[in-house]
Coordinates of C-alpha atoms (C1' of nucleotides) in Angstrom, one line a residue:
Chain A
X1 CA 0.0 0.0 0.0
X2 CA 1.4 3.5 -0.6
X3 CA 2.1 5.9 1.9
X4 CA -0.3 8.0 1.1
X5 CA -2.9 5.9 0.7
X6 CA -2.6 4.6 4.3
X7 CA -2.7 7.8 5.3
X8 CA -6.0 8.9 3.8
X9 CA -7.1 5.9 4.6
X10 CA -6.1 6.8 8.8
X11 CA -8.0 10.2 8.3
X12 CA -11.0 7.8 6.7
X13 CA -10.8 6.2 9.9
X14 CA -10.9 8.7 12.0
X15 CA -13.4 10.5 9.8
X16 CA -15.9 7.8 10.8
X17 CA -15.3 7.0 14.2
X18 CA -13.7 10.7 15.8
X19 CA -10.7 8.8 17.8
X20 CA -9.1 5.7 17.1
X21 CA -6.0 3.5 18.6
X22 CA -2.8 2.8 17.3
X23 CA -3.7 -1.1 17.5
X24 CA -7.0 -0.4 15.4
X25 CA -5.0 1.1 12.9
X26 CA -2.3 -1.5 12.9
X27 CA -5.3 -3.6 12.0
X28 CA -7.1 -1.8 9.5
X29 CA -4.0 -0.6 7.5
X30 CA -2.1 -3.8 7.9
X31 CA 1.6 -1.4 8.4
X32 CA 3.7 -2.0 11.7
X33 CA 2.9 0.1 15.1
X34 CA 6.4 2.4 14.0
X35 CA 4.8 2.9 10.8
X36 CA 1.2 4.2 11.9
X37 CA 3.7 6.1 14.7
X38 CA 5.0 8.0 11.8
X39 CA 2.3 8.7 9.4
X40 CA 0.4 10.0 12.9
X41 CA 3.4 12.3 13.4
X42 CA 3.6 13.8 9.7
X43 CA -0.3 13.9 10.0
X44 CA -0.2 15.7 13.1
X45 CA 2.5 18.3 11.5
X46 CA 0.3 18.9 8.7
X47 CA -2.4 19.5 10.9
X48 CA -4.5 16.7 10.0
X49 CA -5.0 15.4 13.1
X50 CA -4.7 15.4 16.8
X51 CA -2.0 12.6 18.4
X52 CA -3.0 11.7 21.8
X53 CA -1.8 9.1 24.5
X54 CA -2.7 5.5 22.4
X55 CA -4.3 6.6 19.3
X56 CA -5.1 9.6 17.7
X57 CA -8.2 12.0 16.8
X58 CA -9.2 14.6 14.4
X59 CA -7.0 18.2 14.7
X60 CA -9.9 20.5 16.3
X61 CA -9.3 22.6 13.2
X62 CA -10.6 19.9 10.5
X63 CA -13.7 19.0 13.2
X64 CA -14.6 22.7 13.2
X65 CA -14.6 22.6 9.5
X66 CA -17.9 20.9 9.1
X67 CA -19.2 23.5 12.1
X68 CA -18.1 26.4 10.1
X69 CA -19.6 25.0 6.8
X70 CA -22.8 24.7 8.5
X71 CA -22.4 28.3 10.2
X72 CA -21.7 29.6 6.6
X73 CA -24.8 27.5 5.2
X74 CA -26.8 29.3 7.6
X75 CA -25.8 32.5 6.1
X76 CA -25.9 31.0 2.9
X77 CA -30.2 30.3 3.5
X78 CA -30.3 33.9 4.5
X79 CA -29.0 34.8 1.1
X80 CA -31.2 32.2 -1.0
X81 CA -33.8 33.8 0.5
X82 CA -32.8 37.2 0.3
X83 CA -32.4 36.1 -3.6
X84 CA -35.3 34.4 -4.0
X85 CA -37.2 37.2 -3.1
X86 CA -35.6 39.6 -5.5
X87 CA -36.0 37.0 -8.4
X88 CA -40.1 36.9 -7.6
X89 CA -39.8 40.9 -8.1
X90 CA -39.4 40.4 -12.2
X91 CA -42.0 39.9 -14.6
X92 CA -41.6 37.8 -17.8
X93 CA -39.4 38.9 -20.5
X94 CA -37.8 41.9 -18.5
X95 CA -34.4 42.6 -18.8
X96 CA -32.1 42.8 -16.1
X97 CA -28.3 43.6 -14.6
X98 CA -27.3 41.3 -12.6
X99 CA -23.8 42.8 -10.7
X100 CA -21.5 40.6 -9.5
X101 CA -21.3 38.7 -5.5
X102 CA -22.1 35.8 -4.3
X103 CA -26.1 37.0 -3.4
X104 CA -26.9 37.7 -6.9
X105 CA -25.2 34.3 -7.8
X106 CA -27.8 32.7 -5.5
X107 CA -30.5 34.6 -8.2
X108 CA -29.7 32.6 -11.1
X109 CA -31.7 29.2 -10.3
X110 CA -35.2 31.6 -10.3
X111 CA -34.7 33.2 -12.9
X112 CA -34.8 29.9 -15.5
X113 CA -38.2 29.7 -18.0
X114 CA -39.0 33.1 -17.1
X115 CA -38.0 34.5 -20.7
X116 CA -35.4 36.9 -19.0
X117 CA -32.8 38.6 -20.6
X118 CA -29.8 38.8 -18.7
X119 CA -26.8 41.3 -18.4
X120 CA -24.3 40.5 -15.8
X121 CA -20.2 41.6 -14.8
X122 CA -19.5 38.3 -12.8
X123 CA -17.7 35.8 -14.8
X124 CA -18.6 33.1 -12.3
X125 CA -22.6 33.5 -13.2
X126 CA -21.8 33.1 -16.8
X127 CA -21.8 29.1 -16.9
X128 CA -24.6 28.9 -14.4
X129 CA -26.7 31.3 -16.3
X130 CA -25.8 29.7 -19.6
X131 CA -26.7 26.1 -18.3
X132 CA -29.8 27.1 -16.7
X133 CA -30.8 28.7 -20.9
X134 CA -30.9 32.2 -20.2
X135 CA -29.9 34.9 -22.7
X136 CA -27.1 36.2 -21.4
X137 CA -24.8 39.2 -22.1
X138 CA -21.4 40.0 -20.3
X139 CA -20.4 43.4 -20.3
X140 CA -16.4 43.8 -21.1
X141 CA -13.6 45.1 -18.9
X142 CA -10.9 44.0 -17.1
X143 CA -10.9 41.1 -14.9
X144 CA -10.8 41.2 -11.3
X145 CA -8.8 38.5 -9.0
X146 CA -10.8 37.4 -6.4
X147 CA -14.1 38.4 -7.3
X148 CA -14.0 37.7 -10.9
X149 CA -16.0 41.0 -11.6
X150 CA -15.6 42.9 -14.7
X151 CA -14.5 46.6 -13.8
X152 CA -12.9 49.6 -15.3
X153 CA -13.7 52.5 -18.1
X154 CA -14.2 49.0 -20.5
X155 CA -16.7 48.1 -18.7
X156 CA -18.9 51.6 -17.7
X157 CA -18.5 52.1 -21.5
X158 CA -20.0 49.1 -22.6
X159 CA -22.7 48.8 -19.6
X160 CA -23.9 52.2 -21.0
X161 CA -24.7 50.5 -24.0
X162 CA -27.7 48.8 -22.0
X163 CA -30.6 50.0 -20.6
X164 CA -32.5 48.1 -17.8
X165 CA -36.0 47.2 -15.9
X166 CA -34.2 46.2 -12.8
X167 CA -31.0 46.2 -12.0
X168 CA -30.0 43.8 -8.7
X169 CA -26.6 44.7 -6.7
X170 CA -24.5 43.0 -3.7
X171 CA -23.2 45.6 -1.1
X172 CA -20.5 45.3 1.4
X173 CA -22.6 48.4 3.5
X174 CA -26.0 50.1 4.1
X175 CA -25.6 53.1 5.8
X176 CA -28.1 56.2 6.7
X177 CA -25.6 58.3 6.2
X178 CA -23.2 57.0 4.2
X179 CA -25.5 55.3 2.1
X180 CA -24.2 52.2 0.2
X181 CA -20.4 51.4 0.1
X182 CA -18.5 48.3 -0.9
X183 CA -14.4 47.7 -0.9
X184 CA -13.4 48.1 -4.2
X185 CA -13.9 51.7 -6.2
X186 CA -13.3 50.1 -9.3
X187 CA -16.4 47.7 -8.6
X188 CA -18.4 50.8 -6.5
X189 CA -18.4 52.8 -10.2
X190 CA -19.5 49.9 -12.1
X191 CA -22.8 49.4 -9.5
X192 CA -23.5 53.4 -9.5
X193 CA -23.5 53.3 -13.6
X194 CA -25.9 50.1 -13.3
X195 CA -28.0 51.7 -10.7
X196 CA -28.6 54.8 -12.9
X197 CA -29.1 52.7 -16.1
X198 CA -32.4 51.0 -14.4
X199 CA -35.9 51.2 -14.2
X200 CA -36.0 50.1 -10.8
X201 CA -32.8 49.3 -8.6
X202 CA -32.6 46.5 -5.6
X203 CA -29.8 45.9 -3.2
X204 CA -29.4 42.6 -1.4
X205 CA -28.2 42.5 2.1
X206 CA -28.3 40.1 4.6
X207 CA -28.2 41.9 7.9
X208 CA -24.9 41.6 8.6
X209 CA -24.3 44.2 5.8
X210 CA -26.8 46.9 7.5
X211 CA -25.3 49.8 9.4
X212 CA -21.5 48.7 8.1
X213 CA -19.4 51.0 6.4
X214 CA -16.4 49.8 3.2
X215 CA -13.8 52.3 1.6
X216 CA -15.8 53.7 -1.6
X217 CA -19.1 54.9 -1.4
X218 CA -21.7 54.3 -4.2
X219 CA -24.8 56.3 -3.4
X220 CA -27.6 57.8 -0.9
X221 CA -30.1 54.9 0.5
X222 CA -32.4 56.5 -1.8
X223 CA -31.6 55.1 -5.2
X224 CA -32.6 51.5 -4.3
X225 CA -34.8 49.2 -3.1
X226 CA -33.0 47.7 0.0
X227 CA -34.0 43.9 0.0
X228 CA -32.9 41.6 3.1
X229 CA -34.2 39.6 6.1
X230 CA -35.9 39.4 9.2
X231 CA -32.7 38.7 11.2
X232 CA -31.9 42.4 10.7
X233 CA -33.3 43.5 14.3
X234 CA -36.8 45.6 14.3
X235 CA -35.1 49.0 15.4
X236 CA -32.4 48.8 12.4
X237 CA -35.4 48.3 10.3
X238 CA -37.6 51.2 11.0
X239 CA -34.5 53.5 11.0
X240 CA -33.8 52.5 7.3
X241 CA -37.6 52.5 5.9
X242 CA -37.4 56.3 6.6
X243 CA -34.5 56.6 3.9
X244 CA -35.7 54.2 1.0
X245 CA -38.4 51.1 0.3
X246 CA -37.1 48.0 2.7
X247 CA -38.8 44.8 2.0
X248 CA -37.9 42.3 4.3
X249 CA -38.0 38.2 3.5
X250 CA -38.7 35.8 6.2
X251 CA -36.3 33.1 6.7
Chain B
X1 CA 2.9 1.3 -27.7
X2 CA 3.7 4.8 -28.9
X3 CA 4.7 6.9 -25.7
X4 CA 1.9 9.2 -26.1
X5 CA -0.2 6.8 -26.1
X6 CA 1.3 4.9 -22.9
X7 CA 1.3 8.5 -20.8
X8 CA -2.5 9.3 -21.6
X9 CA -2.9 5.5 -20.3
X10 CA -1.7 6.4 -17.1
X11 CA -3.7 9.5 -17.0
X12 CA -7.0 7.5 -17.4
X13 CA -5.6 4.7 -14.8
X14 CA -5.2 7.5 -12.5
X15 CA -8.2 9.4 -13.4
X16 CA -10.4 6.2 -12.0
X17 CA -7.9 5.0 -9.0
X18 CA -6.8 8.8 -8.0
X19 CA -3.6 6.8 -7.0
X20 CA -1.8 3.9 -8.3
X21 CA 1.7 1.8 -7.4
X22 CA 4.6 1.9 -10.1
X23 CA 4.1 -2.1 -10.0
X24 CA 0.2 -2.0 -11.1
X25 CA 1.0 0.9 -14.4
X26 CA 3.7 -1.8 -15.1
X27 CA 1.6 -4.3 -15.4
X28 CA -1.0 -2.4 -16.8
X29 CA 1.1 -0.5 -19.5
X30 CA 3.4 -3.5 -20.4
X31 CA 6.1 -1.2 -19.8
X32 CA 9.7 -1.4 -17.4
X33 CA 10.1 -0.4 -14.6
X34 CA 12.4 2.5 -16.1
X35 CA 9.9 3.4 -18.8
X36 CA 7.1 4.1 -16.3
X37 CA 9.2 6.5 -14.3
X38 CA 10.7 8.3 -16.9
X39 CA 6.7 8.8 -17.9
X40 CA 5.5 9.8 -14.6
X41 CA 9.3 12.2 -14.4
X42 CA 7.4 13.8 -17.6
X43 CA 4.0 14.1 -16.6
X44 CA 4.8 15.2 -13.1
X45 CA 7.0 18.1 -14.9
X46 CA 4.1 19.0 -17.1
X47 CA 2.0 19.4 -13.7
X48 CA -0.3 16.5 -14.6
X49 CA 0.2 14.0 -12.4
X50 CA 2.1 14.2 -9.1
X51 CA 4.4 11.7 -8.1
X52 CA 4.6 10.4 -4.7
X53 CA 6.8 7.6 -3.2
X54 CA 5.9 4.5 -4.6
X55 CA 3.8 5.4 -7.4
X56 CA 1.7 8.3 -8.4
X57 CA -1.6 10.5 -7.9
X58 CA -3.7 13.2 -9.6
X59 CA -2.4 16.8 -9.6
X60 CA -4.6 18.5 -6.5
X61 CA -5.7 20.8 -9.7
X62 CA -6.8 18.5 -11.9
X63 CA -8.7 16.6 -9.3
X64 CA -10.4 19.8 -8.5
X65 CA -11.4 20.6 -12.0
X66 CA -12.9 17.3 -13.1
X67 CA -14.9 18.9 -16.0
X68 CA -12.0 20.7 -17.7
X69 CA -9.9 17.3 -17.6
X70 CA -12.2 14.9 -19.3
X71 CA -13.6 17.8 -21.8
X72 CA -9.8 18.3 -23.1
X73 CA -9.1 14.8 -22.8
X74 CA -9.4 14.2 -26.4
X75 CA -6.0 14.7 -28.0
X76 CA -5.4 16.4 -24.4
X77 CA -1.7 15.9 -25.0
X78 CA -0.9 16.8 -28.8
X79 CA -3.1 20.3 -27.7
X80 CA -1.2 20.8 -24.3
X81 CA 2.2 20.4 -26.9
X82 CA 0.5 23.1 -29.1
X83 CA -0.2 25.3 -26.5
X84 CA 3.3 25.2 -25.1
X85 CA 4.5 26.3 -28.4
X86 CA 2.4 28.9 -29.4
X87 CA 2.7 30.5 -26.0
X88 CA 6.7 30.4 -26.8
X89 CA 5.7 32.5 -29.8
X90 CA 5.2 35.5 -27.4
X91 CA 7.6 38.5 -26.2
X92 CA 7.8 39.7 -22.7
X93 CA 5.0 42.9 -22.6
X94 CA 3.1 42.0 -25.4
X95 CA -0.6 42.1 -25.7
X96 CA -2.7 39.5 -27.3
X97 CA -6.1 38.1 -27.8
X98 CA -7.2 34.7 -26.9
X99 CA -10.0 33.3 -28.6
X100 CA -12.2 30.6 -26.8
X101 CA -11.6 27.2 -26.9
X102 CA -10.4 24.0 -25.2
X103 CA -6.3 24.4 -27.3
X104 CA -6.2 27.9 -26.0
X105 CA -7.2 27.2 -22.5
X106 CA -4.2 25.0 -22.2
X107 CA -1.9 27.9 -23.3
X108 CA -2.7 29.9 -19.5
X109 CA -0.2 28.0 -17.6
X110 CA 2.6 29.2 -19.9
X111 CA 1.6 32.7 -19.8
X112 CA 2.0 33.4 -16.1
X113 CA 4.7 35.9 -15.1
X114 CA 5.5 37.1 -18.4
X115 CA 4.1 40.8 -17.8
X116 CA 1.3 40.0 -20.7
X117 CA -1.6 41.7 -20.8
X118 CA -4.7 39.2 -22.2
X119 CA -7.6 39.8 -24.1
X120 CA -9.8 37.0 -24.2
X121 CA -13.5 35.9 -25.2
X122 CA -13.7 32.7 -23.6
X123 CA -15.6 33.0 -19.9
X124 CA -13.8 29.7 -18.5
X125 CA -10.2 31.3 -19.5
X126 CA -11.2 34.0 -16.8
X127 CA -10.6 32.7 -13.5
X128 CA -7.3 30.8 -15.2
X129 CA -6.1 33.7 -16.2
X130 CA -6.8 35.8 -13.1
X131 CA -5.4 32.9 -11.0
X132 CA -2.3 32.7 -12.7
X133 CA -2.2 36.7 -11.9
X134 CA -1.9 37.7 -15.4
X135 CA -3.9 41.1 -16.7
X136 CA -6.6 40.2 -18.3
X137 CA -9.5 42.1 -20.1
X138 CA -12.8 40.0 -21.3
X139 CA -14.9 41.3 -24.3
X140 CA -18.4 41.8 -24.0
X141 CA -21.4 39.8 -25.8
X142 CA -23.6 37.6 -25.9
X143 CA -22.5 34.6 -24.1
X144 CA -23.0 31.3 -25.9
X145 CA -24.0 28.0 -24.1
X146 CA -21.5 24.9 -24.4
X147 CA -18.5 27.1 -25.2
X148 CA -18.9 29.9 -23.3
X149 CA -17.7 31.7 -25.7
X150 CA -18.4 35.7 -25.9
X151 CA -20.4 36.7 -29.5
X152 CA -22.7 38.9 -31.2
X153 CA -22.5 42.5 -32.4
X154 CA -21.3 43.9 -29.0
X155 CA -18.7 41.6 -28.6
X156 CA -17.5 42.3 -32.2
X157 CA -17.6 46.0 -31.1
X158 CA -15.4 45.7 -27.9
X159 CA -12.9 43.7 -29.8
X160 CA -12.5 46.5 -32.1
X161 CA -11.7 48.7 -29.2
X162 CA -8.4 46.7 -29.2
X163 CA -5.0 46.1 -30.5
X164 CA -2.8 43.3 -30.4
X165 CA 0.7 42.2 -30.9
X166 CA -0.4 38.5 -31.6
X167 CA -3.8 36.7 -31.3
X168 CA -4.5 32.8 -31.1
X169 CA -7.6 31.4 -32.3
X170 CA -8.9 27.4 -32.5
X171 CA -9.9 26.1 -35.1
X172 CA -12.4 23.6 -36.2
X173 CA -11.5 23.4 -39.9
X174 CA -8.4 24.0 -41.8
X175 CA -8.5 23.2 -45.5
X176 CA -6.7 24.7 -48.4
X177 CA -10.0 25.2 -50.6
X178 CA -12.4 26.2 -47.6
X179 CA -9.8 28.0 -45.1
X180 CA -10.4 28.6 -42.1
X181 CA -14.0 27.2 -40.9
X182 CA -15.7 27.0 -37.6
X183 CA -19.3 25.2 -36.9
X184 CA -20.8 29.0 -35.8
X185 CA -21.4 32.1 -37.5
X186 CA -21.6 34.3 -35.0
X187 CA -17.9 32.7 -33.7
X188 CA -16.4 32.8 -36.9
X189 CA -17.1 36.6 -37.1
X190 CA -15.4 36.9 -33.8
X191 CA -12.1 35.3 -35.2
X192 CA -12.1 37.1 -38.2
X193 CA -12.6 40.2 -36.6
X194 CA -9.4 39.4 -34.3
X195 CA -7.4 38.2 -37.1
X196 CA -7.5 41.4 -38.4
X197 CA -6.7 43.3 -35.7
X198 CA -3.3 41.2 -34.6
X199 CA 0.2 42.0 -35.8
X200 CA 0.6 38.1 -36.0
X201 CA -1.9 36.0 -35.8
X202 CA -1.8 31.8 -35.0
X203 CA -4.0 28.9 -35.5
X204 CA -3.8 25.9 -33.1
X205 CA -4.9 22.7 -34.9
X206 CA -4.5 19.7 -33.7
X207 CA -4.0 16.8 -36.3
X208 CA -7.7 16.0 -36.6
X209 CA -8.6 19.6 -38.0
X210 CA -6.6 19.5 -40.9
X211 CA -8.4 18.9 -44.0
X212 CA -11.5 18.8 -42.8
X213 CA -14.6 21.4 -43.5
X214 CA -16.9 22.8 -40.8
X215 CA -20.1 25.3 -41.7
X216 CA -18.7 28.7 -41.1
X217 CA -16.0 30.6 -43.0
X218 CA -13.5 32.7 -41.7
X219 CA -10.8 33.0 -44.0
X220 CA -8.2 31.6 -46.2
X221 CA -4.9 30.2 -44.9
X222 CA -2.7 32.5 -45.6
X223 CA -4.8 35.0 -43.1
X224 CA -2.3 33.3 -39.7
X225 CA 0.3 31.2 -39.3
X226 CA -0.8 27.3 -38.6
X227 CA 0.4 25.5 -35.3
X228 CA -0.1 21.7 -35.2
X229 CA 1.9 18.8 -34.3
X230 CA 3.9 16.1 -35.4
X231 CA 0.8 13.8 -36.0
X232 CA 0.2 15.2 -39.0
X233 CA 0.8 13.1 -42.1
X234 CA 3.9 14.4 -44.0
X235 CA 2.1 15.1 -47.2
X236 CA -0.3 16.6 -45.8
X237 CA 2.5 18.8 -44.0
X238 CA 3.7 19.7 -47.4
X239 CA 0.7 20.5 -48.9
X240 CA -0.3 23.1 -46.0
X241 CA 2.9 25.0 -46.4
X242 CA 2.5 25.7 -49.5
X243 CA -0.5 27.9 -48.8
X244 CA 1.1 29.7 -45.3
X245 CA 3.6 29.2 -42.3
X246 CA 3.5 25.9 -40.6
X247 CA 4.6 25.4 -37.5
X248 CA 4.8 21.6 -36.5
X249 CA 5.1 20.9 -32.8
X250 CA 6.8 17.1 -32.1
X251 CA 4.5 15.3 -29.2
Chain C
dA1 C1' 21.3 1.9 -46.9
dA2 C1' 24.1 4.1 -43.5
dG3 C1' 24.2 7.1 -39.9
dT4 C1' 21.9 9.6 -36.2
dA5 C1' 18.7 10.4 -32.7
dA6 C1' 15.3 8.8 -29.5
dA7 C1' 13.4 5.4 -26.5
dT8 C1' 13.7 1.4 -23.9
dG9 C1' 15.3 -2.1 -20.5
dA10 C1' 18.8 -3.7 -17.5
dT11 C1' 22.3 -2.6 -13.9
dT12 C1' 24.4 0.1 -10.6
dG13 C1' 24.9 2.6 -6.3
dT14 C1' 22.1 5.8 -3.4
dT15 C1' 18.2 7.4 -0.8
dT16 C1' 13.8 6.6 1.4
dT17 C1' 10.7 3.8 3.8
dT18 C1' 9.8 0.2 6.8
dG19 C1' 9.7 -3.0 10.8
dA20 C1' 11.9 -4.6 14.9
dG21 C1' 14.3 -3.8 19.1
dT22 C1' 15.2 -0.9 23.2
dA23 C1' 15.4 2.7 26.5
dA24 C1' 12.8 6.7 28.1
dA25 C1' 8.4 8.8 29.2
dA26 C1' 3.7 8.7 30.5
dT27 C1' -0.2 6.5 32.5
dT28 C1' -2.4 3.5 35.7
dG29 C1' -3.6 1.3 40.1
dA30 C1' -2.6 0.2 44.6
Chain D
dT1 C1' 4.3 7.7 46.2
dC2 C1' 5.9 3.7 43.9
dA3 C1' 5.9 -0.1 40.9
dA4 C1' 3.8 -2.2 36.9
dT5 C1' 2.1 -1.5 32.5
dT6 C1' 1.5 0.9 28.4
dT7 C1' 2.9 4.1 25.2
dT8 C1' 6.3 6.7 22.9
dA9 C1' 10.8 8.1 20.7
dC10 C1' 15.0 6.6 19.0
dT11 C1' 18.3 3.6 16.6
dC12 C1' 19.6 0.2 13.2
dA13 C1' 19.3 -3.1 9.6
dA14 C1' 16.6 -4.9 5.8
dA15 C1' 13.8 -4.0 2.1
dA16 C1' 11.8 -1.1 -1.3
dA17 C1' 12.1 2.6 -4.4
dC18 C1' 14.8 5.9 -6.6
dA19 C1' 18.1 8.3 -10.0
dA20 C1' 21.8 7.7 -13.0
dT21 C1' 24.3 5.3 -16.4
dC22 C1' 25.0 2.1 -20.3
dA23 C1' 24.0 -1.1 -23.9
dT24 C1' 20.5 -2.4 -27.1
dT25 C1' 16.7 -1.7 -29.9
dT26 C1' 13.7 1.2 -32.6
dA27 C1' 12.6 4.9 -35.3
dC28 C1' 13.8 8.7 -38.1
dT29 C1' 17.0 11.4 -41.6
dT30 C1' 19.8 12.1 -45.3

DNA sequence: AAGTAAATGATTGTTTTTGAGTAAAATTGA
DNA sequence: TCAATTTTACTCAAAAACAATCATTTACTT
């Protein structure tokens, strides 16, 4: 058996049952106790897992892992149903923006069979747009690590080319004051040209994104439709319907 | 057993074990000992495999991307010798266009850290490119579904906005008669356009595409210079140069 | 057809991995 | 606390795997 094998097989192990002894995984891997000694100590050093007194367990970090997938997932419903939401505000054969962010991506499986036509500047909604048959257009510009978002004169010149019913945004921050920011200016120019290029603007923000402040500022409160959940608290709610429409999804 | 042949063996071996012993590809290639490390020395090198005591395993890439690996699998290796060479074809600085396609895609990993700046039509190029930290600008258009490929008046438009030192397109057909041929319209019109606008321009064709005719015309021959490989009949080799610059890769 | 280049398989010495043995450290139970 | 037991870390020799070299075969060129 190859080394490496045995030792994805150990983490298998331990995958199922949490802890497990060296003598168990003499047995199951068929090696010597000095070999299972030594995969448990590289293991350990990549952080794998956790050596302790007779065996070994899972390292805390890749037990949390499923925790944190599940904390993120919970996140993650707030945003299908922020998105959800948003998609149930189009009527058939409109034509929309669609900017790019990990909410609006969330968009994309309610918007199939609805005769949209969509416009986007996230290169990672492309393929799922295509795949799900909807008439896409990508604006140009240059590509952005990490996000993947088209930005840059490119692409304000070519989104001017459009015009739209709605227009759908992510934001890194609502603000009263401040109104909507987000990190990146490049990307914060792009969503002010798309906001002023629509019939009717929405932001999606889960309530984590309400009353935070980023770097470059887009616009006043005012120019959109704030759309995002009832975990925001009832206060922070009332404070922001006397700036612009909020229409808050149950999750 | 041409060597070719044996190497993409391995690849599919390892493609349904993820790992395998240097004793089971012996057995299963017919090879030596010798033979099947010098081929897993290569394909290690050419990041497609990595080797690990004992045997070998799937790149953590390539495992990642299961999609990418079986779509190019076809010829995978005469295109990934293709792609090296045209990539070669390029000065440090310059700016060039990359057309869509499954030959082009393989050209990214020989692109990084060469201070190019990309244009490119093809949305799964994008995070590549990005990844690899190279500069990259995307055309607009209509995206199209199966390719992913970037068409249509507005991305003919935004290409026009450009120049380039070189530009690579793939190529469906390449016959002396016919030209340059491609199953769509609305891509072919996207090559052309690019063809005109580069200083040198390249066609990556694996052996397959030479001599045959697909529905869409973009040009005759002599329009780019012709990059293929060493699988190519000799005659045919002869025949082609007589109507533009070959370039013939040996696999 | 002769010569050249490339690929292969066998052989060599070197490195890595492994398993066993042993002394030190940790745990357990009285 | 102390002794008995278990677990661990370390060393060493054997085995497996490796890289490098060389002779042979195969394929390509002129």
């Amino acid at each position: 058996m190859l080394h490496t094998e045995r030792r994805d097989t150990i983490i298998e192990i331990l995958k199922t049952k949490d802890t497990a002894s060296i003598h168990e995984l003499v047995e199951l891997t068929g090696a010597s106790e000095a070999t299972v000694r030594r995969d448990l100590s590289k293991l350990e050093s990549d952080e794998q897992i956790k050596r302790i007194h007779g065996g070994a367990s899972l390292s805390r970090r890749r037990r949390n892992e499923p925790t944190i997938a599940e904390k993120s997932s919970v996140n993650q419903w707030e945003k299908k149903k922020i998105a959800e939401a948003a998609a149930s505000l189009l009527e058939p054969g409109e034509c929309l923006f669609l900017d790019a962010g990990t909410t609006t991506l969330e968009m994309i499986p309610y918007l199939a069979d609805r005769n949209l036509v969509v416009v986007t500047n996230g290169i990672p909604h492309v393929p799922l747009l295509l795949e799900k048959g909807i008439e896409t257009y990508v604006i140009g510009g240059k590509g952005k690590q990490g996000t993947g978002a088209l930005v840059g004169i490119k692409a304000i010149e070519a989104l001017k080319e459009f015009c739209f019913d709605a227009c759908f945004l992510g934001i890194n921050g609502v603000h009263p004051v401040h109104g909507y920011t987000t990190p990146d200016p490049d990307e914060a120019v792009v969503k002010r040209t798309a906001l002023d290029l629509a019939e009717r603007s929405y932001v999606l923000a889960d309530h984590s994104k309400i009353n935070s402040i980023t770097f470059a500022n887009i616009g006043e409160l005012a120019l959109a439709e704030i759309i995002t959940s009832d975990r925001l608290r009832d206060d922070e709610r009332t404070n922001l319907k006397k700036y612009t429409d909020v229409k808050v999804v149950s999750t």
